[in-house]
Amino acid sequence: LTVAQRSEPGAGKGADLAKELMMITFAIKDGDAEKVHSRFEEGFGDVDLVMFLNLPSDEVGDTLLHKAAAAGQAAIIKILVDKGAYVHAMNELRCTPLHAAAMHGQAKAIDYLLERGADPRASDSEGYCTLGNMRQQPSRQNKLLDRVQSRGLR
């Protein structure tokens, strides 16, 4: 269950965390790295930051890093990873942030995640790795595939 699903009106900390996740998700979609950075600098009270960063933020189980990777927000990805977001996090479909970046054609996000140790061979629930997914994408993905393969990954 996501934080939002666990929280009910008057649920206190769970409702507050769900609100924070929602606000940060909007900032990610808007590409507002400054807002994301300031929220993490302010902190979340007694909530463990690394735990918060790696909470599922929606019904599929995407973390904030999945969302930033899909949106191609490289500056935000750096903030999240520097604060403790797990580059190997898997959602309910076993997709990692690298899968999300590749599926959305986000070259800078792919580069950064690979630099930070993301595994392009991690398989999703269908048994496809990031490279396999990229090979099945339309031709716009060819440059991304070449980019990943140029790092010696096949």
mmCIF file of C-alpha atoms in Angstrom:
data_model
loop_
_atom_site.group_PDB
_atom_site.id
_atom_site.type_symbol
_atom_site.label_atom_id
_atom_site.label_comp_id
_atom_site.label_asym_id
_atom_site.label_seq_id
_atom_site.Cartn_x
_atom_site.Cartn_y
_atom_site.Cartn_z
ATOM 1 C CA LEU A 1 0.000 0.000 0.000
ATOM 2 C CA THR A 2 1.114 3.534 -0.630
ATOM 3 C CA VAL A 3 1.291 6.125 2.121
ATOM 4 C CA ALA A 4 -1.794 7.767 0.629
ATOM 5 C CA GLN A 5 -3.756 4.505 0.801
ATOM 6 C CA ARG A 6 -2.727 3.917 4.415
ATOM 7 C CA SER A 7 -3.728 7.359 5.570
ATOM 8 C CA GLU A 8 -7.254 8.341 6.393
ATOM 9 C CA PRO A 9 -8.675 11.703 7.458
ATOM 10 C CA GLY A 10 -7.220 12.572 10.819
ATOM 11 C CA ALA A 11 -4.557 9.880 10.435
ATOM 12 C CA GLY A 12 -1.791 12.251 11.494
ATOM 13 C CA LYS A 13 1.684 11.372 10.270
ATOM 14 C CA GLY A 14 0.465 9.121 7.407
ATOM 15 C CA ALA A 15 -1.700 11.909 6.019
ATOM 16 C CA ASP A 16 1.165 14.394 6.375
ATOM 17 C CA LEU A 17 3.555 12.079 4.519
ATOM 18 C CA ALA A 18 1.004 11.523 1.749
ATOM 19 C CA LYS A 19 0.662 15.298 1.375
ATOM 20 C CA GLU A 20 4.453 15.723 1.251
ATOM 21 C CA LEU A 21 4.793 12.993 -1.391
ATOM 22 C CA MET A 22 2.079 14.656 -3.466
ATOM 23 C CA MET A 23 3.688 18.106 -3.188
ATOM 24 C CA ILE A 24 7.109 16.760 -4.156
ATOM 25 C CA THR A 25 5.588 14.778 -7.043
ATOM 26 C CA PHE A 26 4.067 18.001 -8.407
ATOM 27 C CA ALA A 27 7.424 19.774 -8.047
ATOM 28 C CA ILE A 28 9.085 16.914 -9.956
ATOM 29 C CA LYS A 29 6.533 17.144 -12.768
ATOM 30 C CA ASP A 30 7.072 20.922 -12.891
ATOM 31 C CA GLY A 31 10.853 20.459 -12.951
ATOM 32 C CA ASP A 32 11.185 22.607 -9.829
ATOM 33 C CA ALA A 33 14.514 21.356 -8.475
ATOM 34 C CA GLU A 34 14.746 24.276 -6.050
ATOM 35 C CA LYS A 35 11.457 23.315 -4.393
ATOM 36 C CA VAL A 36 12.455 19.661 -4.169
ATOM 37 C CA HIS A 37 15.821 20.614 -2.675
ATOM 38 C CA SER A 38 14.293 22.984 -0.119
ATOM 39 C CA ARG A 39 11.739 20.380 1.038
ATOM 40 C CA PHE A 40 14.508 17.898 1.740
ATOM 41 C CA GLU A 41 16.637 20.520 3.464
ATOM 42 C CA GLU A 42 13.705 21.387 5.755
ATOM 43 C CA GLY A 43 13.215 17.719 6.617
ATOM 44 C CA PHE A 44 10.126 15.839 7.700
ATOM 45 C CA GLY A 45 10.269 15.926 11.462
ATOM 46 C CA ASP A 46 11.179 12.583 12.987
ATOM 47 C CA VAL A 47 10.595 10.674 9.740
ATOM 48 C CA ASP A 48 13.669 8.890 8.397
ATOM 49 C CA LEU A 49 14.645 10.645 5.163
ATOM 50 C CA VAL A 50 15.902 7.542 3.358
ATOM 51 C CA MET A 51 12.706 5.670 4.254
ATOM 52 C CA PHE A 52 10.616 8.595 2.992
ATOM 53 C CA LEU A 53 12.563 8.815 -0.284
ATOM 54 C CA ASN A 54 11.947 5.169 -1.027
ATOM 55 C CA LEU A 55 8.233 5.021 -0.179
ATOM 56 C CA PRO A 56 5.875 4.012 -2.970
ATOM 57 C CA SER A 57 4.112 7.189 -4.095
ATOM 58 C CA ASP A 58 1.320 5.734 -6.219
ATOM 59 C CA GLU A 59 -0.725 2.590 -6.870
ATOM 60 C CA VAL A 60 2.016 1.050 -9.042
ATOM 61 C CA GLY A 61 4.600 1.579 -6.332
ATOM 62 C CA ASP A 62 6.722 4.159 -8.113
ATOM 63 C CA THR A 63 9.092 6.045 -5.852
ATOM 64 C CA LEU A 64 9.911 9.716 -6.278
ATOM 65 C CA LEU A 65 13.010 8.608 -8.185
ATOM 66 C CA HIS A 66 10.876 6.639 -10.672
ATOM 67 C CA LYS A 67 8.836 9.797 -11.273
ATOM 68 C CA ALA A 68 11.879 12.036 -11.713
ATOM 69 C CA ALA A 69 13.497 9.498 -14.076
ATOM 70 C CA ALA A 70 10.355 9.196 -16.212
ATOM 71 C CA ALA A 71 10.122 12.993 -16.399
ATOM 72 C CA GLY A 72 13.818 13.290 -17.299
ATOM 73 C CA GLN A 73 14.521 15.658 -14.418
ATOM 74 C CA ALA A 74 18.272 15.080 -14.111
ATOM 75 C CA ALA A 75 18.827 17.807 -11.496
ATOM 76 C CA ILE A 76 16.057 16.355 -9.335
ATOM 77 C CA ILE A 77 17.359 12.820 -9.810
ATOM 78 C CA LYS A 78 20.728 14.011 -8.477
ATOM 79 C CA ILE A 79 19.067 15.587 -5.423
ATOM 80 C CA LEU A 80 17.068 12.445 -4.675
ATOM 81 C CA VAL A 81 20.014 10.071 -5.105
ATOM 82 C CA ASP A 82 22.305 12.323 -3.056
ATOM 83 C CA LYS A 83 19.718 12.272 -0.255
ATOM 84 C CA GLY A 84 19.440 8.471 -0.315
ATOM 85 C CA ALA A 85 16.968 7.425 -3.016
ATOM 86 C CA TYR A 86 17.681 3.850 -4.034
ATOM 87 C CA VAL A 87 18.631 3.576 -7.738
ATOM 88 C CA HIS A 88 17.623 -0.101 -7.706
ATOM 89 C CA ALA A 89 14.122 0.518 -6.289
ATOM 90 C CA MET A 90 11.462 -1.623 -7.943
ATOM 91 C CA ASN A 91 7.780 -0.853 -8.247
ATOM 92 C CA GLU A 92 5.012 -3.480 -8.268
ATOM 93 C CA LEU A 93 5.901 -4.330 -11.882
ATOM 94 C CA ARG A 94 9.576 -4.724 -10.891
ATOM 95 C CA CYS A 95 10.476 -1.665 -12.982
ATOM 96 C CA THR A 96 13.404 0.392 -11.738
ATOM 97 C CA PRO A 97 13.951 4.131 -12.216
ATOM 98 C CA LEU A 98 16.243 3.191 -15.122
ATOM 99 C CA HIS A 99 13.364 1.315 -16.770
ATOM 100 C CA ALA A 100 11.200 4.440 -16.308
ATOM 101 C CA ALA A 101 13.818 6.711 -17.875
ATOM 102 C CA ALA A 102 14.347 4.341 -20.808
ATOM 103 C CA MET A 103 10.625 3.881 -21.467
ATOM 104 C CA HIS A 104 10.228 7.664 -21.666
ATOM 105 C CA GLY A 105 13.366 8.291 -23.742
ATOM 106 C CA GLN A 106 15.154 10.330 -21.071
ATOM 107 C CA ALA A 107 18.827 10.247 -22.109
ATOM 108 C CA LYS A 108 20.231 12.463 -19.339
ATOM 109 C CA ALA A 109 18.357 10.488 -16.707
ATOM 110 C CA ILE A 110 19.669 7.224 -18.167
ATOM 111 C CA ASP A 111 23.230 8.549 -18.134
ATOM 112 C CA TYR A 112 23.046 9.753 -14.547
ATOM 113 C CA LEU A 113 21.387 6.582 -13.235
ATOM 114 C CA LEU A 114 23.987 4.420 -14.966
ATOM 115 C CA GLU A 115 26.767 6.574 -13.477
ATOM 116 C CA ARG A 116 25.228 6.005 -10.044
ATOM 117 C CA GLY A 117 25.178 2.228 -10.485
ATOM 118 C CA ALA A 118 21.724 1.457 -11.868
ATOM 119 C CA ASP A 119 21.635 -2.032 -13.375
ATOM 120 C CA PRO A 120 20.541 -2.078 -17.031
ATOM 121 C CA ARG A 121 20.150 -5.856 -16.794
ATOM 122 C CA ALA A 122 17.515 -5.767 -14.018
ATOM 123 C CA SER A 123 14.370 -7.534 -15.256
ATOM 124 C CA ASP A 124 10.820 -6.284 -14.878
ATOM 125 C CA SER A 125 7.806 -8.513 -14.142
ATOM 126 C CA GLU A 126 7.631 -9.518 -17.811
ATOM 127 C CA GLY A 127 11.265 -10.624 -17.763
ATOM 128 C CA TYR A 128 12.547 -7.681 -19.815
ATOM 129 C CA CYS A 129 15.641 -5.781 -18.822
ATOM 130 C CA THR A 130 16.108 -2.108 -19.647
ATOM 131 C CA LEU A 131 18.161 -2.970 -22.707
ATOM 132 C CA GLY A 132 15.496 -5.413 -23.874
ATOM 133 C CA ASN A 133 12.778 -2.804 -23.447
ATOM 134 C CA MET A 134 14.834 -0.261 -25.372
ATOM 135 C CA ARG A 135 15.363 -2.716 -28.229
ATOM 136 C CA GLN A 136 11.586 -3.061 -28.590
ATOM 137 C CA GLN A 137 10.905 0.674 -28.618
ATOM 138 C CA PRO A 138 10.365 2.731 -31.776
ATOM 139 C CA SER A 139 13.399 4.106 -33.628
ATOM 140 C CA ARG A 140 13.616 7.196 -31.381
ATOM 141 C CA GLN A 141 15.150 4.871 -28.820
ATOM 142 C CA ASN A 142 18.008 3.778 -31.091
ATOM 143 C CA LYS A 143 20.258 6.622 -29.924
ATOM 144 C CA LEU A 144 19.520 5.734 -26.298
ATOM 145 C CA LEU A 145 20.292 2.097 -26.960
ATOM 146 C CA ASP A 146 23.562 3.080 -28.642
ATOM 147 C CA ARG A 147 24.381 5.264 -25.637
ATOM 148 C CA VAL A 148 23.873 2.432 -23.172
ATOM 149 C CA GLN A 149 25.694 -0.087 -25.324
ATOM 150 C CA SER A 150 28.640 2.294 -25.758
ATOM 151 C CA ARG A 151 29.240 1.815 -22.040
ATOM 152 C CA GLY A 152 30.042 -1.816 -22.779
ATOM 153 C CA LEU A 153 26.613 -3.148 -21.848
ATOM 154 C CA ARG A 154 24.986 -5.569 -24.273
#
